[in-house]
Amino acid sequence: MSPQQSTFPALKRRTMDNRPVRTKRTGAIRHLLLAAAFLVCSSQLLMVDANSWWSLGLTPMQRPEMYIIGAQPLCSQLSGLSQGQRKLCQLYQDHMTYIGDGAKTGIKECQYQFRQRRWNCSTVDNTSVFGRVMQIGSRETAFTYAISAAGVVNAVSRACREGELSTCGCSRAARPRDLPRDWLWGGCGDNVHYGYRFAREFVDAREREKNYPRGSPEHARMLMNLHNNEAGRQAVYNLANVACKCHGVSGSCSLKTCWLQLADFRRVGEFLKEKYDSAAAMRVGRKGKLELLDKRFNPPTTQDMVYIDPSPDYCLRNETTGSLGTQGRLCNKTSEGMDGCELMCCGRGYDQFKTYKHERCHCKFHWCCYVKCKRCTTLVDQFVCK
Ligand SMILES: *[C@@H]1O[C@H](CO)[C@@H](O)[C@H](O)[C@H]1NC(C)=O
Ligand SMILES: *[C@@H]1O[C@H](CO)[C@@H](O)[C@H](O)[C@H]1NC(C)=O
Ligand SMILES: *[C@@H]1O[C@H](CO)[C@@H](O)[C@H](O)[C@H]1NC(C)=O
Ligand SMILES: *[C@@H]1O[C@H](CO)[C@@H](O)[C@H](O)[C@H]1NC(C)=O
C-alpha cells in the first residue's frame, strides 16, 4: 500500500513534474507576505553559519512592518543561501516560503524529540540557527540535517497538492497493486515524488558545490551531510501512505476513493529519532569514502544516519564547542531516564522550586452540547539543574 516498494533509482531518472495547476489567489498573496518576511530574517543573517539555509525557518515575526512591502523575494538578498541555492531560488521563487516552512517544521520537531535530552536542539540566536555545535560532525548534527531535509520534502509535497506551486500538482503515483479493485485511486495526493526531488536539488546544492580534496575532513563532512540529508528525505518518502475516504449512500462505504498522503510529521520525527539512536559511526577510508569505524556492524543503508565525530560534552557550557550546558534546565527528580535530574544535571545536583500549575479540572458535560471546566491551581515542585 505504501510507496516503500518504489525504487529511488527509478525516481531519480524522472524529470521534475511539469504539470501546471491553478494557483489560488489567497495563496499568491500569502506568498508575497511570507516572501517579504524572508527578507526580514535574512537581513539579520550576516554571520558565518555553514548551515544557514536553515535560517529560512527562523521566525519572521521580528519586524512585522516588512510584511507589507509585498515584494518578490530577492534571492540575492537571502544571505543564507549558497550559490546553487540562489539559482534555484530564482528559478523556483514560489518554493521559497515552503522551504522556510519546512525548515521551521524540522527545527520544531527536533526540539520536541530532544526536549528531554542534554542537547535539546535549541536555536542559539537569530544569527546562527543551531550555533557552533553543528561544526562537529556528531550524531546530533546528523539528526539536524536529516530532519531539516525531511521538513522540506514534507512542506513542498503538501504545497504541490494544495496547488500553491506552479511546477507541480497532485501526486501522480501509480495505483498500489494491492489496493482492492473496487476502490478508486485518484484523489489529489501529496506529491512526495516532487517534494523528494526538489528537496534533493535544493538542500544538497550547498554540499555539492564544495570542492574539497578527497580524504580531507571537510570532504568527509560533506559526505556525512549528504548521507543524512538523504536519510531524512527518504523517511518522509517511505512513510507516506495510502489514505482513503468512504462514499456511498448514507455512509455505507460501498465506494472508496484513495490517494497518497504524507505521514504526520511527528511520525517522521519518531522514525528519525530511532535512526539517531542507531546511527553509524564512520571514518574516512582509503579511497576517501566513508567506511564503518567498527566493521562488526552492518554497513548503513541510505535510510540510516551516519556521523564522523564523537559528540561534545553537552553538560557544561563551552564556547569552543558551542555546547550550551544543562545549567538551568528542568529535570525530573523521579525519572531514571535522560530527563532525570541525575543524568540531566550531570551529577552537579539540582535546586528545588515550588511553582503554581494551572489546569482545567472538574469538567462536566452539559446537555447539549458543551463541556464546562473549572480552572484549578496546584502547587508543584520543580527541579532545576545547578
Ligand atoms: C537578534 O534579534 C534581536 C531581537 O530582534 C535583536 O535585538 C538582536 O540585535 C539580534 N541579534 C543579532 C546579532 O542580530
Ligand atoms: C571546551 O571544549 C574543548 C574541546 O572539547 C576542550 O578542549 C576545552 O577544554 C573545553 N573548555 C572548557 C572551558 O571546558
Ligand atoms: C534548551 O537548553 C537551553 C540551554 O540549556 C535552554 O536555555 C533552553 O531553555 C532549553 N529549551 C527548552 C525548550 O527546554
Ligand atoms: C517524572 O518521571 C516519572 C517516572 O518516569 C513519571 O512517572 C512522571 O510523570 C514524570 N514527571 C513529570 C512532571 O514529567
Short mmCIF file of C-alpha atoms and ligand atoms in Angstrom, two decimals:
data_model
loop_
_atom_site.label_atom_id
_atom_site.label_comp_id
_atom_site.label_asym_id
_atom_site.label_seq_id
_atom_site.Cartn_x
_atom_site.Cartn_y
_atom_site.Cartn_z
CA MET A 1 0.00 0.00 0.00
CA SER A 2 2.87 2.34 0.61
CA PRO A 3 5.39 3.65 -1.87
CA GLN A 4 8.00 1.71 0.01
CA GLN A 5 8.43 -0.56 -2.94
CA SER A 6 9.21 2.29 -5.28
CA THR A 7 12.87 2.36 -6.02
CA PHE A 8 14.80 5.53 -5.84
CA PRO A 9 16.85 5.00 -8.99
CA ALA A 10 13.62 4.98 -10.97
CA LEU A 11 12.58 8.11 -9.26
CA LYS A 12 15.86 9.79 -9.92
CA ARG A 13 15.66 9.24 -13.65
CA ARG A 14 12.43 11.10 -13.92
CA THR A 15 12.45 14.80 -14.51
CA MET A 16 10.57 17.33 -12.45
CA ASP A 17 6.83 17.28 -12.78
CA ASN A 18 5.71 19.96 -15.12
CA ARG A 19 2.01 19.84 -14.74
CA PRO A 20 0.58 23.30 -14.45
CA VAL A 21 -2.06 23.79 -11.83
CA ARG A 22 -4.38 26.53 -10.82
CA THR A 23 -2.79 28.80 -8.29
CA LYS A 24 -5.04 30.05 -5.58
CA ARG A 25 -5.31 33.76 -5.22
CA THR A 26 -5.11 33.71 -1.48
CA GLY A 27 -2.10 31.51 -1.80
CA ALA A 28 -0.39 34.04 -4.00
CA ILE A 29 -0.98 36.80 -1.52
CA ARG A 30 0.24 34.70 1.34
CA HIS A 31 3.34 34.09 -0.73
CA LEU A 32 4.10 37.68 -1.10
CA LEU A 33 3.73 38.29 2.58
CA LEU A 34 5.86 35.37 3.57
CA ALA A 35 8.34 36.20 0.89
CA ALA A 36 8.73 39.65 2.27
CA ALA A 37 9.14 38.12 5.67
CA PHE A 38 12.10 36.20 4.35
CA LEU A 39 13.97 39.33 3.69
CA VAL A 40 13.44 40.27 7.29
CA CYS A 41 15.03 37.32 8.87
CA SER A 42 17.70 37.04 6.25
CA SER A 43 18.82 40.60 6.64
CA GLN A 44 19.90 39.70 10.13
CA LEU A 45 21.84 36.71 8.98
CA LEU A 46 25.16 38.17 8.23
CA MET A 47 27.20 35.87 10.40
CA VAL A 48 29.17 32.95 9.15
CA ASP A 49 27.00 29.92 9.52
CA ALA A 50 27.77 26.92 7.44
CA ASN A 51 24.18 25.74 7.58
CA SER A 52 22.30 28.85 7.07
CA TRP A 53 19.55 27.80 4.69
CA TRP A 54 18.00 26.61 7.94
CA SER A 55 17.76 30.23 8.89
CA LEU A 56 14.86 30.40 6.45
CA GLY A 57 12.96 28.62 9.18
CA LEU A 58 13.52 31.20 11.86
CA THR A 59 10.55 33.20 12.88
CA PRO A 60 9.87 36.11 10.54
CA MET A 61 7.79 37.88 13.14
CA GLN A 62 10.54 40.10 14.33
CA ARG A 63 9.74 43.08 12.14
CA PRO A 64 6.11 42.92 11.07
CA GLU A 65 6.33 46.10 9.03
CA MET A 66 8.29 44.13 6.44
CA TYR A 67 5.19 42.07 5.76
CA ILE A 68 3.53 44.84 3.90
CA ILE A 69 6.07 45.55 1.22
CA GLY A 70 4.79 42.59 -0.70
CA ALA A 71 7.86 42.43 -2.88
CA GLN A 72 9.01 39.31 -4.67
CA PRO A 73 11.71 37.59 -2.72
CA LEU A 74 15.00 38.81 -4.00
CA CYS A 75 17.09 35.71 -4.00
CA SER A 76 20.30 37.68 -3.98
CA GLN A 77 19.32 39.16 -0.65
CA LEU A 78 18.76 35.86 1.06
CA SER A 79 22.18 35.69 2.61
CA GLY A 80 21.58 32.22 3.99
CA LEU A 81 21.75 30.61 0.56
CA SER A 82 24.69 29.10 -1.24
CA GLN A 83 25.35 29.98 -4.87
CA GLY A 84 23.50 26.97 -6.24
CA GLN A 85 20.62 27.52 -3.87
CA ARG A 86 20.35 31.10 -5.01
CA LYS A 87 19.99 29.92 -8.60
CA LEU A 88 17.25 27.52 -7.57
CA CYS A 89 15.64 30.33 -5.66
CA GLN A 90 15.49 32.39 -8.85
CA LEU A 91 14.01 29.52 -10.83
CA TYR A 92 11.55 28.45 -8.16
CA GLN A 93 10.73 31.60 -6.26
CA ASP A 94 7.36 30.34 -5.19
CA HIS A 95 9.01 27.39 -3.44
CA MET A 96 10.98 29.51 -1.04
CA THR A 97 8.30 30.07 1.55
CA TYR A 98 7.76 26.32 1.73
CA ILE A 99 11.43 25.69 2.23
CA GLY A 100 11.21 28.13 5.11
CA ASP A 101 8.12 26.40 6.48
CA GLY A 102 9.83 23.04 6.09
CA ALA A 103 12.94 24.15 7.93
CA LYS A 104 10.77 25.52 10.70
CA THR A 105 8.79 22.30 10.99
CA GLY A 106 12.05 20.36 11.13
CA ILE A 107 13.52 22.56 13.85
CA LYS A 108 10.36 22.35 15.92
CA GLU A 109 10.21 18.60 15.63
CA CYS A 110 13.88 18.34 16.55
CA GLN A 111 13.17 20.36 19.68
CA TYR A 112 10.24 18.13 20.54
CA GLN A 113 12.18 14.91 20.07
CA PHE A 114 15.10 16.19 22.15
CA ARG A 115 13.17 18.11 24.77
CA GLN A 116 14.32 15.75 27.49
CA ARG A 117 17.92 15.45 26.44
CA ARG A 118 21.04 17.33 27.40
CA TRP A 119 21.31 18.65 23.87
CA ASN A 120 17.82 19.94 23.22
CA CYS A 121 18.19 21.24 19.68
CA SER A 122 17.80 24.79 20.82
CA THR A 123 18.45 27.51 18.32
CA VAL A 124 21.11 29.73 19.71
CA ASP A 125 20.13 33.14 18.44
CA ASN A 126 18.90 34.75 15.30
CA THR A 127 22.25 34.72 13.58
CA SER A 128 23.16 31.08 13.54
CA VAL A 129 20.40 28.57 13.71
CA PHE A 130 21.94 25.87 15.84
CA GLY A 131 25.20 27.51 16.78
CA ARG A 132 28.69 26.15 16.69
CA VAL A 133 27.78 22.63 17.75
CA MET A 134 26.93 21.96 14.11
CA GLN A 135 30.60 22.32 13.23
CA ILE A 136 31.12 18.97 14.90
CA GLY A 137 30.09 16.01 12.76
CA SER A 138 28.23 14.37 15.62
CA ARG A 139 25.11 12.24 15.87
CA GLU A 140 23.15 15.33 16.87
CA THR A 141 24.34 17.16 13.78
CA ALA A 142 23.32 14.14 11.71
CA PHE A 143 19.82 14.29 13.13
CA THR A 144 19.53 18.01 12.47
CA TYR A 145 20.45 17.64 8.80
CA ALA A 146 18.07 14.74 8.35
CA ILE A 147 15.06 16.34 9.99
CA SER A 148 15.56 19.64 8.16
CA ALA A 149 15.72 17.89 4.80
CA ALA A 150 12.64 15.90 5.81
CA GLY A 151 10.84 19.12 6.65
CA VAL A 152 11.45 20.46 3.16
CA VAL A 153 10.17 17.30 1.45
CA ASN A 154 7.12 17.45 3.66
CA ALA A 155 6.33 21.10 3.01
CA VAL A 156 6.95 21.02 -0.74
CA SER A 157 4.96 17.80 -1.27
CA ARG A 158 1.98 19.29 0.53
CA ALA A 159 2.28 22.62 -1.27
CA CYS A 160 2.09 20.79 -4.62
CA ARG A 161 -1.11 19.10 -3.57
CA GLU A 162 -2.61 22.34 -2.41
CA GLY A 163 -1.95 23.99 -5.75
CA GLU A 164 0.47 26.53 -4.33
CA LEU A 165 3.34 25.86 -6.71
CA SER A 166 3.46 26.50 -10.43
CA THR A 167 5.62 23.50 -11.31
CA CYS A 168 3.78 20.65 -9.60
CA GLY A 169 0.31 19.43 -8.75
CA CYS A 170 -1.33 16.42 -7.17
CA SER A 171 0.66 13.25 -6.81
CA ARG A 172 0.75 11.06 -9.86
CA ALA A 173 1.91 7.99 -8.01
CA ALA A 174 0.80 4.75 -9.60
CA ARG A 175 -2.10 2.89 -8.09
CA PRO A 176 -0.81 0.47 -5.47
CA ARG A 177 -1.15 -3.10 -6.70
CA ASP A 178 -2.74 -4.32 -3.51
CA LEU A 179 -5.49 -1.71 -3.44
CA PRO A 180 -8.86 -3.54 -3.58
CA ARG A 181 -10.21 -3.45 -7.09
CA ASP A 182 -13.40 -1.58 -6.45
CA TRP A 183 -11.66 1.28 -4.64
CA LEU A 184 -10.95 4.34 -6.70
CA TRP A 185 -7.40 5.65 -6.97
CA GLY A 186 -7.16 9.25 -7.80
CA GLY A 187 -7.92 11.69 -5.07
CA CYS A 188 -5.45 14.55 -5.04
CA GLY A 189 -2.44 13.20 -3.19
CA ASP A 190 0.64 14.78 -1.65
CA ASN A 191 3.27 14.95 -4.36
CA VAL A 192 6.04 13.28 -2.44
CA HIS A 193 7.93 12.41 -5.64
CA TYR A 194 8.25 16.04 -6.48
CA GLY A 195 8.96 17.06 -2.89
CA TYR A 196 11.72 14.50 -2.67
CA ARG A 197 13.34 15.57 -5.93
CA PHE A 198 13.11 19.25 -5.25
CA ALA A 199 14.49 18.89 -1.73
CA ARG A 200 17.38 16.87 -3.12
CA GLU A 201 18.23 19.61 -5.57
CA PHE A 202 17.89 22.40 -3.09
CA VAL A 203 19.18 21.00 0.18
CA ASP A 204 22.12 19.13 -1.31
CA ALA A 205 23.15 22.00 -3.57
CA ARG A 206 25.34 23.62 -0.98
CA GLU A 207 27.21 20.40 -0.31
CA ARG A 208 27.70 19.52 -3.94
CA GLU A 209 29.20 22.82 -4.94
CA LYS A 210 32.02 22.45 -2.47
CA ASN A 211 35.26 21.18 -3.86
CA TYR A 212 37.22 19.70 -1.02
CA PRO A 213 40.09 17.29 -1.64
CA ARG A 214 39.12 13.66 -1.28
CA GLY A 215 40.01 12.27 2.09
CA SER A 216 40.08 15.66 3.80
CA PRO A 217 37.99 16.17 6.95
CA GLU A 218 35.84 18.69 5.06
CA HIS A 219 35.16 16.16 2.32
CA ALA A 220 34.20 13.57 4.91
CA ARG A 221 31.84 16.03 6.48
CA MET A 222 30.28 16.75 3.10
CA LEU A 223 29.68 13.03 2.57
CA MET A 224 28.16 12.80 6.02
CA ASN A 225 25.80 15.70 5.35
CA LEU A 226 24.69 14.27 2.01
CA HIS A 227 24.03 10.89 3.57
CA ASN A 228 21.94 12.34 6.38
CA ASN A 229 20.02 14.68 4.08
CA GLU A 230 19.06 11.62 2.06
CA ALA A 231 18.04 9.66 5.15
CA GLY A 232 15.72 12.49 6.12
CA ARG A 233 14.15 12.74 2.67
CA GLN A 234 13.62 9.01 2.42
CA ALA A 235 11.91 8.94 5.80
CA VAL A 236 9.18 11.26 4.51
CA TYR A 237 9.01 9.43 1.20
CA ASN A 238 8.75 5.98 2.73
CA LEU A 239 6.32 6.90 5.46
CA ALA A 240 3.83 8.43 3.04
CA ASN A 241 0.93 6.06 2.73
CA VAL A 242 -2.46 5.47 1.20
CA ALA A 243 -5.39 7.34 2.68
CA CYS A 244 -8.99 6.65 1.72
CA LYS A 245 -12.39 8.20 2.08
CA CYS A 246 -15.76 6.49 2.09
CA HIS A 247 -18.60 7.34 -0.26
CA GLY A 248 -21.89 5.69 -0.92
CA VAL A 249 -25.43 6.01 0.38
CA SER A 250 -25.51 7.32 3.92
CA GLY A 251 -22.02 6.30 4.79
CA SER A 252 -22.38 2.74 3.55
CA CYS A 253 -18.83 2.96 2.32
CA SER A 254 -19.65 0.98 -0.78
CA LEU A 255 -17.24 3.21 -2.64
CA LYS A 256 -13.82 4.38 -1.58
CA THR A 257 -11.52 6.97 -3.05
CA CYS A 258 -7.85 6.73 -2.13
CA TRP A 259 -4.76 8.84 -2.58
CA LEU A 260 -1.18 9.17 -1.41
CA GLN A 261 -0.82 11.05 1.85
CA LEU A 262 2.15 12.25 3.87
CA ALA A 263 2.53 10.77 7.32
CA ASP A 264 2.04 13.05 10.26
CA PHE A 265 5.37 14.82 10.75
CA ARG A 266 5.52 13.56 14.33
CA ARG A 267 5.81 10.04 12.90
CA VAL A 268 8.73 11.20 10.77
CA GLY A 269 10.33 12.70 13.87
CA GLU A 270 9.94 9.48 15.82
CA PHE A 271 11.27 7.42 12.96
CA LEU A 272 14.32 9.63 12.58
CA LYS A 273 14.88 9.60 16.32
CA GLU A 274 15.20 5.82 16.09
CA LYS A 275 17.67 6.30 13.28
CA TYR A 276 19.58 8.69 15.52
CA ASP A 277 19.78 6.05 18.23
CA SER A 278 21.17 3.54 15.78
CA ALA A 279 23.34 5.95 13.80
CA ALA A 280 26.58 4.51 12.40
CA ALA A 281 29.98 5.85 13.40
CA MET A 282 32.10 6.33 10.28
CA ARG A 283 35.59 7.37 9.34
CA VAL A 284 37.35 8.25 6.12
CA GLY A 285 38.56 5.18 4.28
CA ARG A 286 41.46 4.79 1.93
CA LYS A 287 39.58 5.91 -1.15
CA GLY A 288 38.22 8.96 0.59
CA LYS A 289 34.86 7.32 1.14
CA LEU A 290 33.18 6.92 4.47
CA GLU A 291 33.50 3.49 6.00
CA LEU A 292 32.36 1.93 9.23
CA LEU A 293 34.51 2.66 12.22
CA ASP A 294 33.73 -0.76 13.62
CA LYS A 295 33.47 -3.40 10.90
CA ARG A 296 31.48 -5.74 13.10
CA PHE A 297 28.35 -3.68 12.49
CA ASN A 298 26.24 -3.76 9.35
CA PRO A 299 27.02 -1.00 6.88
CA PRO A 300 24.45 1.80 6.98
CA THR A 301 21.78 1.91 4.29
CA THR A 302 20.67 5.12 2.62
CA GLN A 303 17.92 5.32 5.24
CA ASP A 304 20.34 5.30 8.16
CA MET A 305 22.17 8.19 9.75
CA VAL A 306 25.93 8.41 9.88
CA TYR A 307 28.35 10.54 11.89
CA ILE A 308 32.09 11.03 11.96
CA ASP A 309 32.85 12.80 15.25
CA PRO A 310 32.06 11.94 18.85
CA SER A 311 29.54 14.25 20.48
CA PRO A 312 30.92 17.13 22.50
CA ASP A 313 30.21 17.27 26.21
CA TYR A 314 26.74 18.77 26.47
CA CYS A 315 26.90 19.03 30.25
CA LEU A 316 28.93 22.18 30.54
CA ARG A 317 28.77 25.39 28.65
CA ASN A 318 31.69 25.63 26.26
CA GLU A 319 32.23 28.45 23.82
CA THR A 320 34.60 26.40 21.70
CA THR A 321 32.23 23.53 21.01
CA GLY A 322 29.09 25.64 21.18
CA SER A 323 27.58 23.49 23.91
CA LEU A 324 25.06 25.41 25.99
CA GLY A 325 25.36 23.17 29.04
CA THR A 326 22.46 21.98 31.16
CA GLN A 327 22.61 24.52 33.95
CA GLY A 328 19.13 25.90 34.49
CA ARG A 329 17.38 23.02 32.71
CA LEU A 330 14.29 21.50 34.24
CA CYS A 331 14.67 17.88 35.29
CA ASN A 332 12.51 15.13 36.74
CA LYS A 333 13.53 14.03 40.20
CA THR A 334 11.98 10.57 39.98
CA SER A 335 12.87 9.65 36.43
CA GLU A 336 15.83 7.41 35.74
CA GLY A 337 15.94 8.43 32.10
CA MET A 338 17.79 11.23 30.38
CA ASP A 339 15.27 13.72 31.77
CA GLY A 340 16.03 12.62 35.34
CA CYS A 341 17.97 15.07 37.46
CA GLU A 342 20.87 12.69 37.89
CA LEU A 343 21.65 12.44 34.18
CA MET A 344 20.39 15.82 33.06
CA CYS A 345 22.42 17.70 35.66
CA CYS A 346 25.48 15.51 35.07
CA GLY A 347 25.81 14.83 38.78
CA ARG A 348 26.04 18.51 39.74
CA GLY A 349 22.81 18.39 41.69
CA TYR A 350 19.68 20.49 41.39
CA ASP A 351 17.66 23.20 43.05
CA GLN A 352 14.07 22.77 44.05
CA PHE A 353 11.36 25.35 43.41
CA LYS A 354 7.67 25.49 44.02
CA THR A 355 5.51 26.85 41.24
CA TYR A 356 1.83 27.09 40.55
CA LYS A 357 0.43 24.93 37.83
CA HIS A 358 -2.88 25.84 36.21
CA GLU A 359 -5.06 23.11 34.83
CA ARG A 360 -8.56 22.50 33.54
CA CYS A 361 -10.36 20.31 36.02
CA HIS A 362 -13.79 19.12 37.24
CA CYS A 363 -15.03 19.08 33.69
CA LYS A 364 -18.76 18.50 33.27
CA PHE A 365 -20.75 17.68 30.20
CA HIS A 366 -23.80 19.87 29.76
CA TRP A 367 -26.86 18.91 27.71
CA CYS A 368 -26.46 19.78 24.88
CA CYS A 369 -23.59 20.04 23.88
CA TYR A 370 -20.75 21.59 25.65
CA VAL A 371 -18.20 20.80 28.32
CA LYS A 372 -17.57 23.18 31.15
CA CYS A 373 -14.41 23.03 33.20
CA LYS A 374 -13.01 24.75 36.21
CA ARG A 375 -9.52 26.08 36.46
CA CYS A 376 -7.54 24.50 39.25
CA THR A 377 -4.29 25.71 40.62
CA THR A 378 -1.92 23.36 42.34
CA LEU A 379 1.43 23.92 43.92
CA VAL A 380 4.03 21.63 42.33
CA ASP A 381 7.70 21.01 42.85
CA GLN A 382 10.12 21.80 40.10
CA PHE A 383 13.72 20.82 39.84
CA VAL A 384 16.37 22.78 38.05
CA CYS A 385 19.96 21.74 37.33
CA LYS A 386 22.75 23.53 39.18
C1 LIG B 1 18.59 39.19 17.32
O1 LIG B 1 17.25 39.66 17.42
C2 LIG B 1 17.04 40.60 18.44
C3 LIG B 1 15.56 40.90 18.52
O2 LIG B 1 15.01 41.09 17.27
C4 LIG B 1 17.89 41.85 18.16
O3 LIG B 1 17.71 42.80 19.20
C5 LIG B 1 19.35 41.46 18.10
O4 LIG B 1 20.14 42.55 17.74
C6 LIG B 1 19.55 40.33 17.08
N1 LIG B 1 20.92 39.86 17.16
C7 LIG B 1 21.77 39.93 16.14
C8 LIG B 1 23.15 39.54 16.44
O5 LIG B 1 21.43 40.28 15.03
C1 LIG B 2 35.75 23.12 25.61
O1 LIG B 2 35.84 22.05 24.74
C2 LIG B 2 37.13 21.83 24.20
C3 LIG B 2 37.03 20.75 23.13
O2 LIG B 2 36.43 19.60 23.65
C4 LIG B 2 38.09 21.47 25.32
O3 LIG B 2 39.39 21.26 24.79
C5 LIG B 2 38.10 22.61 26.32
O4 LIG B 2 38.91 22.25 27.43
C6 LIG B 2 36.68 22.95 26.79
N1 LIG B 2 36.72 24.17 27.57
C7 LIG B 2 36.14 24.26 28.75
C8 LIG B 2 36.22 25.59 29.42
O5 LIG B 2 35.58 23.32 29.29
C1 LIG B 3 17.30 24.04 25.87
O1 LIG B 3 18.50 24.19 26.57
C2 LIG B 3 18.95 25.52 26.68
C3 LIG B 3 20.30 25.50 27.32
O2 LIG B 3 20.36 24.74 28.46
C4 LIG B 3 17.93 26.33 27.46
O3 LIG B 3 18.34 27.67 27.57
C5 LIG B 3 16.57 26.25 26.76
O4 LIG B 3 15.58 26.89 27.52
C6 LIG B 3 16.18 24.82 26.53
N1 LIG B 3 14.99 24.79 25.71
C7 LIG B 3 13.92 24.10 26.05
C8 LIG B 3 12.77 24.17 25.11
O5 LIG B 3 13.86 23.44 27.08
C1 LIG B 4 8.84 12.08 36.11
O1 LIG B 4 9.22 10.76 35.82
C2 LIG B 4 8.31 9.78 36.29
C3 LIG B 4 8.97 8.44 36.06
O2 LIG B 4 9.47 8.33 34.74
C4 LIG B 4 6.99 9.96 35.60
O3 LIG B 4 6.05 9.00 36.05
C5 LIG B 4 6.45 11.38 35.87
O4 LIG B 4 5.26 11.59 35.15
C6 LIG B 4 7.48 12.41 35.48
N1 LIG B 4 7.03 13.72 35.93
C7 LIG B 4 6.92 14.75 35.11
C8 LIG B 4 6.47 16.03 35.73
O5 LIG B 4 7.16 14.68 33.93
#
